[in-house]
């Protein structure tokens, strides 16, 4: 920590990891191939299972009328079949008898991209239509429980291509409505845990109003209550953290939860997506989980050497088991369905 207390230096952070890793036996991550019953462990008695999906980037399949009416999608190859592939992935998740899902966390970027200047209102709505019919409708066939969602940077339409800021589709409120969320940020208690959902789509930070609310949540949360904090963008990413240290922005979000004093401190987990890269580390009583994207390389098998992975992280989703004592086990599932870009 520097003298002016503004950021944790690279050296200081590395010393923190080494010094506190022994205190954190509660985190675990395994990458498993496919979603077969043999590779999916049964839930431990008393635990709850969370399905974490993020960066689905849903878009109409290339052969549909909707895709042909969206300028950006006109030249897509058929191997992009996001709707067909995603529906198949979801069906496999819920067909697995070992998967008893208690909660779904959607990490944002639910649709391909509504935020580009060239995307019209109609084109944005067509992407949400694909989300509804391929993701929401498929999940509803199998699951009736709670779904908590955060906003992704590509989910909002900012009145591109001749649009108006007065339109109901403009901005964050419409996405909150589409995802049936309580708000762009909120807190909810489930299974004796607290879940905090954040909106980091403010140039990667929390706006003043949200930050004030967040600090209050930290204060009012009982010291023995375990916490999961969901955001689209990672609050911190190990690659930048190790090279640059922790910024003041990251400090004020993460460090209020740090507890090096108690023998059995509560556990706090930051869960995110956005990067399309699997990134996991922990220090003190805090675990940082950035899971890979369900869309992998944005469903683009051809551009991703036929397997749709991104920088070594395969397309996939995570199953997270939590217990009342704060233990969390995260298994990330590689759902690459073909090496030749043809669906199995």
Coordinates of C-alpha atoms in Angstrom, one line a residue:
X1 CA 0.0 0.0 0.0
X2 CA 1.4 3.4 -0.9
X3 CA 1.9 6.1 1.6
X4 CA -1.0 8.2 0.2
X5 CA -3.3 5.2 0.6
X6 CA -4.7 5.7 -2.9
X7 CA -3.8 2.4 -4.4
X8 CA -2.3 -1.0 -3.7
X9 CA 1.0 -1.4 -5.5
X10 CA 1.9 -4.4 -7.7
X11 CA 4.5 -5.6 -5.1
X12 CA 2.1 -5.0 -2.2
X13 CA -0.7 -6.9 -3.9
X14 CA 1.5 -9.9 -4.7
X15 CA 2.7 -10.0 -1.0
X16 CA -1.0 -9.9 0.0
X17 CA -1.8 -12.9 -2.1
X18 CA 1.1 -14.9 -0.7
X19 CA 0.4 -13.8 2.8
X20 CA -3.3 -14.6 2.8
X21 CA -3.9 -17.4 0.4
X22 CA -3.8 -19.9 3.3
X23 CA -6.8 -18.2 4.8
X24 CA -8.9 -18.9 1.7
X25 CA -9.5 -22.7 1.3
X26 CA -13.1 -21.9 0.3
X27 CA -12.5 -21.2 -3.4
X28 CA -12.1 -23.7 -6.2
X29 CA -12.5 -23.6 -10.0
X30 CA -12.4 -26.5 -12.4
X31 CA -12.9 -26.4 -16.2
X32 CA -14.9 -29.4 -17.3
X33 CA -15.6 -30.6 -20.8
X34 CA -19.3 -30.7 -21.8
X35 CA -22.2 -31.1 -19.4
X36 CA -22.4 -34.8 -19.0
X37 CA -23.8 -36.4 -15.9
X38 CA -20.4 -38.0 -15.2
X39 CA -18.7 -34.6 -15.2
X40 CA -21.3 -32.7 -13.2
X41 CA -21.0 -33.5 -9.5
X42 CA -24.2 -33.8 -7.5
X43 CA -25.0 -31.0 -5.1
X44 CA -23.9 -31.5 -1.5
X45 CA -26.8 -31.8 0.9
X46 CA -27.8 -28.4 2.1
X47 CA -25.9 -26.5 -0.7
X48 CA -27.5 -24.4 -3.4
X49 CA -26.5 -24.4 -7.1
X50 CA -26.2 -21.3 -9.2
X51 CA -26.1 -21.2 -13.0
X52 CA -23.9 -18.3 -14.1
X53 CA -24.3 -17.3 -17.7
X54 CA -22.7 -14.2 -19.2
X55 CA -22.0 -12.6 -22.6
X56 CA -24.6 -14.6 -24.4
X57 CA -24.5 -12.0 -27.2
X58 CA -27.8 -13.3 -28.7
X59 CA -28.6 -12.4 -32.2
X60 CA -30.9 -13.7 -34.9
X61 CA -29.6 -16.6 -36.9
X62 CA -28.2 -15.7 -40.3
X63 CA -31.0 -17.5 -42.3
X64 CA -33.8 -15.6 -40.5
X65 CA -35.7 -12.6 -41.9
X66 CA -34.6 -10.6 -38.8
X67 CA -30.9 -11.1 -39.5
X68 CA -31.3 -10.1 -43.1
X69 CA -32.8 -6.8 -42.1
X70 CA -29.9 -5.9 -39.8
X71 CA -27.2 -4.3 -41.8
X72 CA -24.3 -5.6 -39.7
X73 CA -25.6 -9.2 -39.9
X74 CA -26.1 -9.5 -43.7
X75 CA -22.8 -11.0 -44.5
X76 CA -22.7 -13.5 -41.6
X77 CA -21.8 -17.1 -42.3
X78 CA -24.2 -19.8 -41.2
X79 CA -21.7 -21.1 -38.7
X80 CA -22.7 -18.2 -36.5
X81 CA -26.0 -19.9 -35.6
X82 CA -26.3 -18.3 -32.1
X83 CA -29.9 -19.1 -31.5
X84 CA -29.7 -22.8 -32.4
X85 CA -26.4 -23.3 -30.5
X86 CA -27.6 -21.4 -27.4
X87 CA -30.9 -23.3 -27.2
X88 CA -29.1 -26.6 -27.4
X89 CA -26.7 -25.5 -24.7
X90 CA -29.5 -24.5 -22.4
X91 CA -31.4 -27.7 -23.1
X92 CA -28.4 -29.8 -22.2
X93 CA -27.9 -27.9 -18.9
X94 CA -31.4 -28.7 -17.7
X95 CA -31.6 -32.2 -19.2
X96 CA -28.7 -33.2 -16.9
X97 CA -30.3 -34.9 -13.9
X98 CA -27.5 -33.7 -11.7
X99 CA -28.2 -30.1 -12.3
X100 CA -30.7 -28.9 -9.8
X101 CA -30.5 -25.2 -10.4
X102 CA -31.7 -22.9 -7.5
X103 CA -30.7 -19.6 -9.0
X104 CA -29.7 -18.1 -12.3
X105 CA -27.3 -15.2 -12.5
X106 CA -27.1 -13.4 -15.9
X107 CA -24.0 -11.4 -16.2
X108 CA -25.0 -9.1 -19.0
X109 CA -24.3 -8.6 -22.7
X110 CA -27.4 -10.6 -23.2
X111 CA -27.7 -9.4 -26.8
X112 CA -25.1 -9.0 -29.6
X113 CA -24.8 -5.2 -29.5
X114 CA -27.4 -2.4 -29.4
X115 CA -24.9 0.2 -28.4
X116 CA -23.2 0.8 -31.8
X117 CA -24.0 4.1 -33.5
X118 CA -25.1 2.4 -36.7
X119 CA -27.7 0.2 -34.9
X120 CA -31.3 1.5 -35.3
X121 CA -34.1 1.0 -32.7
X122 CA -35.6 -1.7 -34.9
X123 CA -32.3 -3.6 -35.1
X124 CA -31.9 -3.4 -31.4
X125 CA -35.4 -4.8 -30.8
X126 CA -34.8 -7.7 -33.2
X127 CA -31.9 -8.7 -31.0
X128 CA -34.1 -8.7 -27.9
X129 CA -36.7 -10.7 -29.8
X130 CA -34.0 -13.3 -30.5
X131 CA -33.1 -13.3 -26.8
X132 CA -36.7 -13.8 -25.7
X133 CA -37.4 -16.7 -28.0
X134 CA -34.1 -18.5 -27.8
X135 CA -32.9 -17.9 -24.2
X136 CA -35.9 -16.8 -22.1
X137 CA -38.4 -19.2 -23.6
X138 CA -36.0 -22.1 -23.5
X139 CA -35.1 -21.5 -19.8
X140 CA -38.8 -21.2 -18.9
X141 CA -39.5 -24.7 -20.2
X142 CA -37.3 -26.1 -17.4
X143 CA -36.9 -23.5 -14.7
X144 CA -39.3 -21.4 -12.6
X145 CA -36.9 -20.0 -10.0
X146 CA -35.3 -16.6 -9.6
X147 CA -33.1 -14.9 -12.2
X148 CA -30.9 -12.0 -11.2
X149 CA -29.4 -10.0 -14.1
X150 CA -27.0 -7.1 -14.5
X151 CA -26.6 -4.8 -17.4
X152 CA -23.9 -5.4 -20.0
X153 CA -22.3 -2.6 -22.0
X154 CA -23.7 -3.9 -25.3
X155 CA -27.3 -4.2 -24.0
X156 CA -28.3 -0.5 -24.1
X157 CA -29.4 1.3 -27.2
X158 CA -28.2 4.9 -27.1
X159 CA -30.4 6.3 -29.9
X160 CA -28.1 5.3 -32.7
X161 CA -28.9 5.7 -36.4
X162 CA -31.5 8.4 -36.3
X163 CA -33.0 7.5 -32.9
X164 CA -34.3 9.7 -30.1
X165 CA -33.3 9.9 -26.5
X166 CA -37.0 10.3 -25.7
X167 CA -37.8 6.8 -27.1
X168 CA -38.8 4.2 -24.5
X169 CA -36.1 1.8 -25.9
X170 CA -33.3 4.4 -25.1
X171 CA -30.8 3.7 -22.3
X172 CA -30.8 1.5 -19.2
X173 CA -34.4 1.6 -18.1
X174 CA -35.5 -0.4 -21.1
X175 CA -32.9 -3.1 -20.5
X176 CA -33.9 -3.3 -16.8
X177 CA -37.5 -3.8 -18.0
X178 CA -36.6 -6.4 -20.5
X179 CA -34.6 -8.4 -18.0
X180 CA -37.3 -8.0 -15.3
X181 CA -34.8 -6.6 -12.9
X182 CA -35.5 -4.6 -9.8
X183 CA -33.3 -1.9 -11.0
X184 CA -29.9 -1.2 -12.7
X185 CA -28.4 -2.0 -9.2
X186 CA -30.0 -3.7 -6.2
X187 CA -29.5 -6.1 -3.4
X188 CA -31.4 -9.3 -2.6
X189 CA -31.1 -11.9 0.1
X190 CA -31.4 -15.6 -0.9
X191 CA -30.3 -18.8 0.9
X192 CA -29.0 -16.7 3.9
X193 CA -26.6 -15.0 1.4
X194 CA -26.7 -11.4 0.2
X195 CA -26.5 -10.8 -3.6
X196 CA -25.5 -7.4 -4.7
X197 CA -26.1 -6.6 -8.4
X198 CA -24.0 -3.6 -9.8
X199 CA -24.2 -1.4 -12.9
X200 CA -20.6 -0.7 -14.0
X201 CA -21.6 0.8 -17.3
X202 CA -20.4 4.2 -16.2
X203 CA -17.1 4.1 -17.9
X204 CA -16.3 1.1 -15.8
X205 CA -17.1 2.6 -12.5
X206 CA -20.0 3.1 -10.1
X207 CA -21.7 6.5 -10.5
X208 CA -21.9 8.7 -7.3
X209 CA -25.5 7.7 -6.6
X210 CA -24.8 4.0 -6.9
X211 CA -21.5 4.2 -5.0
X212 CA -23.3 5.9 -2.0
X213 CA -25.9 3.2 -2.0
X214 CA -23.2 0.5 -2.3
X215 CA -21.2 1.9 0.7
X216 CA -24.4 1.8 2.7
X217 CA -25.0 -1.9 1.7
X218 CA -21.5 -2.7 3.0
X219 CA -22.3 -1.0 6.3
X220 CA -25.7 -2.7 6.9
X221 CA -24.6 -6.2 5.9
X222 CA -24.1 -8.4 9.0
X223 CA -20.5 -9.3 9.5
X224 CA -21.3 -13.0 9.4
X225 CA -23.4 -12.9 6.2
X226 CA -21.6 -14.2 3.1
X227 CA -21.9 -12.1 -0.1
X228 CA -21.9 -12.5 -3.9
X229 CA -21.4 -9.3 -5.9
X230 CA -22.4 -9.6 -9.6
X231 CA -21.3 -7.1 -12.2
X232 CA -20.8 -7.3 -16.0
X233 CA -17.3 -5.8 -16.1
X234 CA -14.8 -7.2 -13.6
X235 CA -14.3 -4.9 -10.7
X236 CA -10.7 -6.1 -10.9
X237 CA -8.9 -8.3 -13.4
X238 CA -5.7 -10.1 -12.4
X239 CA -3.8 -9.2 -15.6
X240 CA -4.0 -5.5 -14.9
X241 CA -3.8 -5.9 -11.1
X242 CA -0.5 -7.7 -11.2
X243 CA 1.0 -5.3 -13.6
X244 CA -0.4 -2.0 -12.2
X245 CA -1.7 -2.6 -8.7
X246 CA -5.2 -1.7 -7.4
X247 CA -6.7 1.7 -8.3
X248 CA -8.6 3.9 -5.9
X249 CA -11.8 3.0 -7.6
X250 CA -11.1 -0.7 -7.1
X251 CA -10.1 -0.2 -3.5
X252 CA -13.3 1.6 -2.5
X253 CA -15.4 -1.3 -3.9
X254 CA -13.4 -4.3 -2.8
X255 CA -11.4 -3.5 0.3
X256 CA -14.3 -2.6 2.7
X257 CA -15.1 -6.3 2.7
X258 CA -11.6 -7.4 3.5
X259 CA -11.2 -9.1 6.9
X260 CA -7.8 -10.3 8.0
X261 CA -8.6 -10.2 11.7
X262 CA -11.3 -12.8 12.3
X263 CA -10.4 -16.5 12.3
X264 CA -13.6 -17.3 10.4
X265 CA -14.5 -14.1 8.4
X266 CA -17.4 -14.0 6.1
X267 CA -16.7 -14.8 2.5
X268 CA -17.2 -12.2 -0.3
X269 CA -17.1 -13.2 -3.9
X270 CA -17.0 -10.8 -6.9
X271 CA -18.6 -12.5 -10.0
X272 CA -18.3 -11.1 -13.5
X273 CA -17.9 -11.6 -17.2
X274 CA -17.2 -9.1 -20.0
X275 CA -13.7 -10.2 -20.8
X276 CA -14.7 -13.6 -22.3
X277 CA -11.7 -14.9 -20.4
X278 CA -11.7 -17.2 -17.3
X279 CA -9.9 -15.4 -14.5
X280 CA -9.9 -16.5 -10.9
X281 CA -7.9 -15.4 -7.9
X282 CA -8.4 -14.7 -4.2
X283 CA -6.9 -12.9 -1.2
X284 CA -7.9 -12.6 2.4
X285 CA -11.6 -13.5 2.6
X286 CA -12.3 -12.3 -0.9
X287 CA -12.7 -14.4 -4.1
X288 CA -12.6 -12.9 -7.6
X289 CA -14.3 -14.8 -10.4
X290 CA -14.5 -13.7 -14.0
X291 CA -16.1 -16.5 -16.0
X292 CA -15.9 -17.1 -19.8
X293 CA -18.6 -16.2 -22.3
X294 CA -21.4 -18.5 -23.4
X295 CA -20.8 -17.1 -26.9
X296 CA -17.1 -17.7 -26.7
X297 CA -15.7 -15.8 -29.7
X298 CA -19.0 -14.2 -30.2
X299 CA -20.4 -17.4 -31.8
X300 CA -17.8 -16.9 -34.6
X301 CA -16.3 -20.3 -35.1
X302 CA -14.7 -19.3 -38.4
X303 CA -12.7 -16.5 -36.8
X304 CA -11.8 -18.5 -33.8
X305 CA -9.9 -21.4 -35.5
X306 CA -13.1 -23.4 -35.6
X307 CA -13.6 -23.9 -31.9
X308 CA -15.0 -20.5 -30.9
X309 CA -12.7 -20.0 -27.9
X310 CA -11.3 -16.6 -27.0
X311 CA -7.7 -16.3 -25.8
X312 CA -7.7 -19.8 -24.6
X313 CA -11.1 -19.7 -22.8
X314 CA -13.7 -21.9 -24.4
X315 CA -17.3 -20.9 -24.8
X316 CA -19.2 -22.0 -21.7
X317 CA -21.0 -21.4 -18.5
X318 CA -20.5 -21.9 -14.8
X319 CA -22.2 -23.9 -12.1
X320 CA -21.5 -22.5 -8.7
X321 CA -22.3 -24.4 -5.5
X322 CA -22.6 -22.4 -2.3
X323 CA -23.0 -23.4 1.3
X324 CA -24.2 -21.5 4.4
X325 CA -20.7 -21.6 5.8
X326 CA -19.5 -19.5 2.9
X327 CA -17.9 -22.2 0.9
X328 CA -18.1 -21.7 -2.9
X329 CA -17.1 -24.2 -5.6
X330 CA -17.2 -23.0 -9.2
X331 CA -17.1 -25.4 -12.1
X332 CA -16.8 -23.9 -15.6
X333 CA -18.1 -26.0 -18.4
X334 CA -16.6 -26.0 -21.9
X335 CA -19.6 -26.3 -24.3
X336 CA -17.7 -26.1 -27.6
X337 CA -20.0 -28.2 -29.8
X338 CA -17.7 -28.7 -32.8
X339 CA -14.2 -28.3 -34.0
X340 CA -15.2 -27.9 -37.7
X341 CA -17.8 -25.2 -36.9
X342 CA -20.7 -27.6 -37.8
X343 CA -23.1 -28.2 -35.0
X344 CA -23.2 -31.8 -33.6

